Amino acid sequence: MSLREAVHRIEEGLIALILGVMTILTFVQVVMRYGFNTGFVWQLEANFYLFSWLVMIGISYCVRVRAHIGVDAAVRLFPPRVRRIIGVLVVGLALLYASLMIYGSIQYIYRMRIINVEAEDIPIATWKLSICLPLGFIALFIRLVEMGWRIVTGQSEGYELADEVHEAISDVTHDGRPDATTVQR
C-alpha cells in the first residue's frame, strides 16, 4: 500500500470513527436522560468538538471524492479549453480562501494557547480541541493543489464537482422505469 492510499484509509477511518463515537454518545445520552433522568455534562460539548473535526476532515475528503455540489450549468456550455481556464481560476480562488483560513486558524490557535482556556465541560485546553481548524484547511489546500494540477495537465476539464443529475439519470432506463440494479440497492 502506498503512502497516498494509507492517508486515504486513515482519513476514511477517522470519519467513520468520529461518526460512530458521536452516534454512541448521543444514543447513550438520550437513554440516560429519558430513561434514568441523568446524563453526562460533557457530552454536548464533546459532540460539538467531534463534529468540528468531522467537518474539517470532510472538507478535504469531499474534494478528493468529488462530493462537493455546485452549480456549473453555465460552465458546461463552454468548450473544454475555457472550462479548464475557469477551473484553474476557481481553484486559485479556493486556494486563496484556504490560505486565508490557514493563517486565521493558526492565529486563533496561537492566541487560544497563550490564554490557555479550558473547554467548559471537558478538562482539555480549547486550543488542543480546535487544532482541527488549521489541519483541515491545510488538507483542503493540498487537495486543491492536486485538483489544480489535474486541470493544468489536462487530466480534468475543470473544477470537479458531484454530478447529481448525471447520477440520477444513469439510474433510470430509457423508458423511465428504474434500472434493475437501482431497485436492488
PDB file of C-alpha atoms in Angstrom:
ATOM      1  CA  MET A   1       0.000   0.000   0.000  1.00  0.00           C
ATOM      2  CA  SER A   2       1.349   3.413  -0.961  1.00  0.00           C
ATOM      3  CA  LEU A   3       1.559   6.393   1.386  1.00  0.00           C
ATOM      4  CA  ARG A   4      -1.270   8.030  -0.552  1.00  0.00           C
ATOM      5  CA  GLU A   5      -3.559   5.032  -0.051  1.00  0.00           C
ATOM      6  CA  ALA A   6      -2.623   4.876   3.635  1.00  0.00           C
ATOM      7  CA  VAL A   7      -3.545   8.540   4.082  1.00  0.00           C
ATOM      8  CA  HIS A   8      -6.870   7.930   2.310  1.00  0.00           C
ATOM      9  CA  ARG A   9      -7.655   4.978   4.582  1.00  0.00           C
ATOM     10  CA  ILE A  10      -6.720   6.902   7.708  1.00  0.00           C
ATOM     11  CA  GLU A  11      -8.925   9.783   6.570  1.00  0.00           C
ATOM     12  CA  GLU A  12     -11.888   7.490   5.909  1.00  0.00           C
ATOM     13  CA  GLY A  13     -11.265   5.630   9.165  1.00  0.00           C
ATOM     14  CA  LEU A  14     -11.257   8.870  11.143  1.00  0.00           C
ATOM     15  CA  ILE A  15     -14.516   9.956   9.534  1.00  0.00           C
ATOM     16  CA  ALA A  16     -16.137   6.597  10.378  1.00  0.00           C
ATOM     17  CA  LEU A  17     -14.716   6.611  13.921  1.00  0.00           C
ATOM     18  CA  ILE A  18     -15.906  10.148  14.661  1.00  0.00           C
ATOM     19  CA  LEU A  19     -19.389   9.419  13.282  1.00  0.00           C
ATOM     20  CA  GLY A  20     -19.559   6.240  15.348  1.00  0.00           C
ATOM     21  CA  VAL A  21     -18.431   7.926  18.562  1.00  0.00           C
ATOM     22  CA  MET A  22     -20.882  10.797  18.028  1.00  0.00           C
ATOM     23  CA  THR A  23     -23.728   8.357  17.426  1.00  0.00           C
ATOM     24  CA  ILE A  24     -22.914   6.271  20.503  1.00  0.00           C
ATOM     25  CA  LEU A  25     -22.503   9.349  22.724  1.00  0.00           C
ATOM     26  CA  THR A  26     -25.819  10.769  21.559  1.00  0.00           C
ATOM     27  CA  PHE A  27     -27.635   7.433  21.959  1.00  0.00           C
ATOM     28  CA  VAL A  28     -26.266   6.893  25.481  1.00  0.00           C
ATOM     29  CA  GLN A  29     -27.130  10.474  26.432  1.00  0.00           C
ATOM     30  CA  VAL A  30     -30.718  10.105  25.209  1.00  0.00           C
ATOM     31  CA  VAL A  31     -31.184   6.790  27.040  1.00  0.00           C
ATOM     32  CA  MET A  32     -29.692   8.192  30.234  1.00  0.00           C
ATOM     33  CA  ARG A  33     -31.693  11.419  30.082  1.00  0.00           C
ATOM     34  CA  TYR A  34     -35.107   9.975  29.223  1.00  0.00           C
ATOM     35  CA  GLY A  35     -34.686   6.582  30.846  1.00  0.00           C
ATOM     36  CA  PHE A  36     -32.872   7.486  34.060  1.00  0.00           C
ATOM     37  CA  ASN A  37     -33.248  11.289  34.313  1.00  0.00           C
ATOM     38  CA  THR A  38     -29.461  11.786  34.303  1.00  0.00           C
ATOM     39  CA  GLY A  39     -26.669  12.142  31.764  1.00  0.00           C
ATOM     40  CA  PHE A  40     -23.156  13.332  31.023  1.00  0.00           C
ATOM     41  CA  VAL A  41     -22.499  17.045  31.428  1.00  0.00           C
ATOM     42  CA  TRP A  42     -19.674  16.941  28.885  1.00  0.00           C
ATOM     43  CA  GLN A  43     -21.496  15.024  26.119  1.00  0.00           C
ATOM     44  CA  LEU A  44     -22.865  18.011  24.202  1.00  0.00           C
ATOM     45  CA  GLU A  45     -19.526  19.794  24.161  1.00  0.00           C
ATOM     46  CA  ALA A  46     -17.740  16.584  23.157  1.00  0.00           C
ATOM     47  CA  ASN A  47     -20.126  16.170  20.223  1.00  0.00           C
ATOM     48  CA  PHE A  48     -19.549  19.800  19.268  1.00  0.00           C
ATOM     49  CA  TYR A  49     -15.787  19.295  19.005  1.00  0.00           C
ATOM     50  CA  LEU A  50     -16.157  15.887  17.344  1.00  0.00           C
ATOM     51  CA  PHE A  51     -18.444  17.474  14.763  1.00  0.00           C
ATOM     52  CA  SER A  52     -15.858  20.203  14.180  1.00  0.00           C
ATOM     53  CA  TRP A  53     -13.223  17.549  13.486  1.00  0.00           C
ATOM     54  CA  LEU A  54     -15.655  15.692  11.217  1.00  0.00           C
ATOM     55  CA  VAL A  55     -16.374  18.808   9.163  1.00  0.00           C
ATOM     56  CA  MET A  56     -12.714  19.763   8.828  1.00  0.00           C
ATOM     57  CA  ILE A  57     -11.690  16.275   7.739  1.00  0.00           C
ATOM     58  CA  GLY A  58     -14.762  16.043   5.499  1.00  0.00           C
ATOM     59  CA  ILE A  59     -13.994  19.242   3.578  1.00  0.00           C
ATOM     60  CA  SER A  60     -10.818  17.870   2.032  1.00  0.00           C
ATOM     61  CA  TYR A  61     -12.264  14.355   1.763  1.00  0.00           C
ATOM     62  CA  CYS A  62     -15.156  15.667  -0.337  1.00  0.00           C
ATOM     63  CA  VAL A  63     -12.727  17.440  -2.662  1.00  0.00           C
ATOM     64  CA  ARG A  64     -10.876  14.129  -3.112  1.00  0.00           C
ATOM     65  CA  VAL A  65     -14.002  12.074  -3.899  1.00  0.00           C
ATOM     66  CA  ARG A  66     -15.670  14.909  -5.862  1.00  0.00           C
ATOM     67  CA  ALA A  67     -18.633  15.087  -3.492  1.00  0.00           C
ATOM     68  CA  HIS A  68     -18.996  18.862  -3.212  1.00  0.00           C
ATOM     69  CA  ILE A  69     -22.027  20.141  -5.038  1.00  0.00           C
ATOM     70  CA  GLY A  70     -22.117  23.276  -7.114  1.00  0.00           C
ATOM     71  CA  VAL A  71     -23.946  24.970  -9.944  1.00  0.00           C
ATOM     72  CA  ASP A  72     -21.909  24.502 -13.100  1.00  0.00           C
ATOM     73  CA  ALA A  73     -24.634  24.569 -15.754  1.00  0.00           C
ATOM     74  CA  ALA A  74     -23.237  27.749 -17.339  1.00  0.00           C
ATOM     75  CA  VAL A  75     -19.644  26.488 -17.216  1.00  0.00           C
ATOM     76  CA  ARG A  76     -20.639  23.303 -19.064  1.00  0.00           C
ATOM     77  CA  LEU A  77     -21.799  25.417 -22.023  1.00  0.00           C
ATOM     78  CA  PHE A  78     -18.192  26.425 -22.761  1.00  0.00           C
ATOM     79  CA  PRO A  79     -15.687  24.377 -24.775  1.00  0.00           C
ATOM     80  CA  PRO A  80     -13.216  22.210 -22.784  1.00  0.00           C
ATOM     81  CA  ARG A  81     -10.365  24.750 -23.015  1.00  0.00           C
ATOM     82  CA  VAL A  82     -12.481  27.527 -21.496  1.00  0.00           C
ATOM     83  CA  ARG A  83     -13.788  25.130 -18.820  1.00  0.00           C
ATOM     84  CA  ARG A  84     -10.180  24.379 -17.868  1.00  0.00           C
ATOM     85  CA  ILE A  85      -9.369  28.092 -17.621  1.00  0.00           C
ATOM     86  CA  ILE A  86     -12.431  28.649 -15.426  1.00  0.00           C
ATOM     87  CA  GLY A  87     -11.426  25.605 -13.359  1.00  0.00           C
ATOM     88  CA  VAL A  88      -7.931  26.994 -12.765  1.00  0.00           C
ATOM     89  CA  LEU A  89      -9.456  30.338 -11.764  1.00  0.00           C
ATOM     90  CA  VAL A  90     -11.867  28.645  -9.341  1.00  0.00           C
ATOM     91  CA  VAL A  91      -9.096  26.518  -7.827  1.00  0.00           C
ATOM     92  CA  GLY A  92      -6.951  29.639  -7.485  1.00  0.00           C
ATOM     93  CA  LEU A  93      -9.721  31.453  -5.607  1.00  0.00           C
ATOM     94  CA  ALA A  94     -10.329  28.393  -3.433  1.00  0.00           C
ATOM     95  CA  LEU A  95      -6.579  28.228  -2.669  1.00  0.00           C
ATOM     96  CA  LEU A  96      -6.655  31.903  -1.680  1.00  0.00           C
ATOM     97  CA  TYR A  97      -9.599  31.179   0.654  1.00  0.00           C
ATOM     98  CA  ALA A  98      -7.843  28.133   2.139  1.00  0.00           C
ATOM     99  CA  SER A  99      -4.666  30.167   2.640  1.00  0.00           C
ATOM    100  CA  LEU A 100      -6.540  32.908   4.490  1.00  0.00           C
ATOM    101  CA  MET A 101      -8.266  30.308   6.655  1.00  0.00           C
ATOM    102  CA  ILE A 102      -4.968  28.556   7.417  1.00  0.00           C
ATOM    103  CA  TYR A 103      -3.450  31.859   8.501  1.00  0.00           C
ATOM    104  CA  GLY A 104      -6.508  32.861  10.552  1.00  0.00           C
ATOM    105  CA  SER A 105      -6.873  29.489  12.226  1.00  0.00           C
ATOM    106  CA  ILE A 106      -3.178  29.382  13.147  1.00  0.00           C
ATOM    107  CA  GLN A 107      -3.529  32.847  14.693  1.00  0.00           C
ATOM    108  CA  TYR A 108      -6.624  31.672  16.576  1.00  0.00           C
ATOM    109  CA  ILE A 109      -4.862  28.557  17.917  1.00  0.00           C
ATOM    110  CA  TYR A 110      -1.823  30.641  18.885  1.00  0.00           C
ATOM    111  CA  ARG A 111      -3.971  33.105  20.851  1.00  0.00           C
ATOM    112  CA  MET A 112      -6.008  30.335  22.485  1.00  0.00           C
ATOM    113  CA  ARG A 113      -2.760  28.664  23.523  1.00  0.00           C
ATOM    114  CA  ILE A 114      -1.485  31.881  25.096  1.00  0.00           C
ATOM    115  CA  ILE A 115      -4.613  32.427  27.188  1.00  0.00           C
ATOM    116  CA  ASN A 116      -4.839  28.658  27.854  1.00  0.00           C
ATOM    117  CA  VAL A 117      -8.591  28.455  28.379  1.00  0.00           C
ATOM    118  CA  GLU A 118     -10.093  25.048  29.021  1.00  0.00           C
ATOM    119  CA  ALA A 119     -13.313  23.884  27.427  1.00  0.00           C
ATOM    120  CA  GLU A 120     -16.406  24.443  29.576  1.00  0.00           C
ATOM    121  CA  ASP A 121     -17.166  20.828  30.411  1.00  0.00           C
ATOM    122  CA  ILE A 122     -14.072  18.950  29.231  1.00  0.00           C
ATOM    123  CA  PRO A 123     -10.781  19.418  31.120  1.00  0.00           C
ATOM    124  CA  ILE A 124      -8.755  19.960  27.933  1.00  0.00           C
ATOM    125  CA  ALA A 125      -7.343  23.226  26.611  1.00  0.00           C
ATOM    126  CA  THR A 126      -9.565  24.719  23.910  1.00  0.00           C
ATOM    127  CA  TRP A 127      -6.629  25.180  21.539  1.00  0.00           C
ATOM    128  CA  LYS A 128      -5.973  21.425  21.565  1.00  0.00           C
ATOM    129  CA  LEU A 129      -9.597  20.665  20.718  1.00  0.00           C
ATOM    130  CA  SER A 130      -9.561  23.285  17.945  1.00  0.00           C
ATOM    131  CA  ILE A 131      -6.359  22.182  16.213  1.00  0.00           C
ATOM    132  CA  CYS A 132      -8.620  20.639  13.569  1.00  0.00           C
ATOM    133  CA  LEU A 133      -9.039  24.110  12.023  1.00  0.00           C
ATOM    134  CA  PRO A 134      -5.541  24.607  10.611  1.00  0.00           C
ATOM    135  CA  LEU A 135      -5.114  20.880   9.937  1.00  0.00           C
ATOM    136  CA  GLY A 136      -8.358  20.730   7.967  1.00  0.00           C
ATOM    137  CA  PHE A 137      -7.570  23.799   5.900  1.00  0.00           C
ATOM    138  CA  ILE A 138      -4.046  22.562   5.198  1.00  0.00           C
ATOM    139  CA  ALA A 139      -5.535  19.263   3.964  1.00  0.00           C
ATOM    140  CA  LEU A 140      -8.007  21.242   1.827  1.00  0.00           C
ATOM    141  CA  PHE A 141      -5.145  23.313   0.388  1.00  0.00           C
ATOM    142  CA  ILE A 142      -3.261  20.143  -0.579  1.00  0.00           C
ATOM    143  CA  ARG A 143      -6.338  18.625  -2.231  1.00  0.00           C
ATOM    144  CA  LEU A 144      -6.984  21.836  -4.153  1.00  0.00           C
ATOM    145  CA  VAL A 145      -3.382  21.872  -5.395  1.00  0.00           C
ATOM    146  CA  GLU A 146      -3.884  18.272  -6.596  1.00  0.00           C
ATOM    147  CA  MET A 147      -7.079  19.276  -8.397  1.00  0.00           C
ATOM    148  CA  GLY A 148      -5.372  22.295  -9.942  1.00  0.00           C
ATOM    149  CA  TRP A 149      -2.553  20.058 -11.184  1.00  0.00           C
ATOM    150  CA  ARG A 150      -5.094  17.698 -12.804  1.00  0.00           C
ATOM    151  CA  ILE A 151      -6.686  20.665 -14.582  1.00  0.00           C
ATOM    152  CA  VAL A 152      -3.381  22.166 -15.744  1.00  0.00           C
ATOM    153  CA  THR A 153      -2.085  18.796 -17.018  1.00  0.00           C
ATOM    154  CA  GLY A 154      -5.342  18.102 -18.884  1.00  0.00           C
ATOM    155  CA  GLN A 155      -6.419  15.173 -16.695  1.00  0.00           C
ATOM    156  CA  SER A 156      -9.573  17.092 -15.781  1.00  0.00           C
ATOM    157  CA  GLU A 157     -11.802  19.523 -17.668  1.00  0.00           C
ATOM    158  CA  GLY A 158     -12.291  21.852 -14.711  1.00  0.00           C
ATOM    159  CA  TYR A 159     -13.224  22.088 -11.069  1.00  0.00           C
ATOM    160  CA  GLU A 160     -14.575  18.662 -10.222  1.00  0.00           C
ATOM    161  CA  LEU A 161     -17.993  18.631  -8.559  1.00  0.00           C
ATOM    162  CA  ALA A 162     -20.552  15.973  -7.783  1.00  0.00           C
ATOM    163  CA  ASP A 163     -22.859  15.468 -10.764  1.00  0.00           C
ATOM    164  CA  GLU A 164     -26.138  14.504  -9.112  1.00  0.00           C
ATOM    165  CA  VAL A 165     -28.192  14.972 -12.267  1.00  0.00           C
ATOM    166  CA  HIS A 166     -25.980  12.606 -14.278  1.00  0.00           C
ATOM    167  CA  GLU A 167     -26.079  10.049 -11.461  1.00  0.00           C
ATOM    168  CA  ALA A 168     -29.877  10.267 -11.228  1.00  0.00           C
ATOM    169  CA  ILE A 169     -30.288   9.924 -14.984  1.00  0.00           C
ATOM    170  CA  SER A 170     -27.933   6.960 -15.159  1.00  0.00           C
ATOM    171  CA  ASP A 171     -30.056   5.191 -12.525  1.00  0.00           C
ATOM    172  CA  VAL A 172     -33.121   5.302 -14.802  1.00  0.00           C
ATOM    173  CA  THR A 173     -33.535   3.369 -18.046  1.00  0.00           C
ATOM    174  CA  HIS A 174     -34.727   4.949 -21.276  1.00  0.00           C
ATOM    175  CA  ASP A 175     -38.387   4.063 -20.644  1.00  0.00           C
ATOM    176  CA  GLY A 176     -38.468   5.977 -17.338  1.00  0.00           C
ATOM    177  CA  ARG A 177     -38.569   2.947 -15.026  1.00  0.00           C
ATOM    178  CA  PRO A 178     -35.803   2.315 -12.512  1.00  0.00           C
ATOM    179  CA  ASP A 179     -32.989   0.089 -13.684  1.00  0.00           C
ATOM    180  CA  ALA A 180     -32.833  -3.402 -12.103  1.00  0.00           C
ATOM    181  CA  THR A 181     -29.536  -2.533 -10.363  1.00  0.00           C
ATOM    182  CA  THR A 182     -31.124   0.542  -8.813  1.00  0.00           C
ATOM    183  CA  VAL A 183     -34.001  -1.466  -7.363  1.00  0.00           C
ATOM    184  CA  GLN A 184     -31.590  -3.977  -5.805  1.00  0.00           C
ATOM    185  CA  ARG A 185     -29.620  -1.303  -3.938  1.00  0.00           C
TER     186      ARG A 185
END
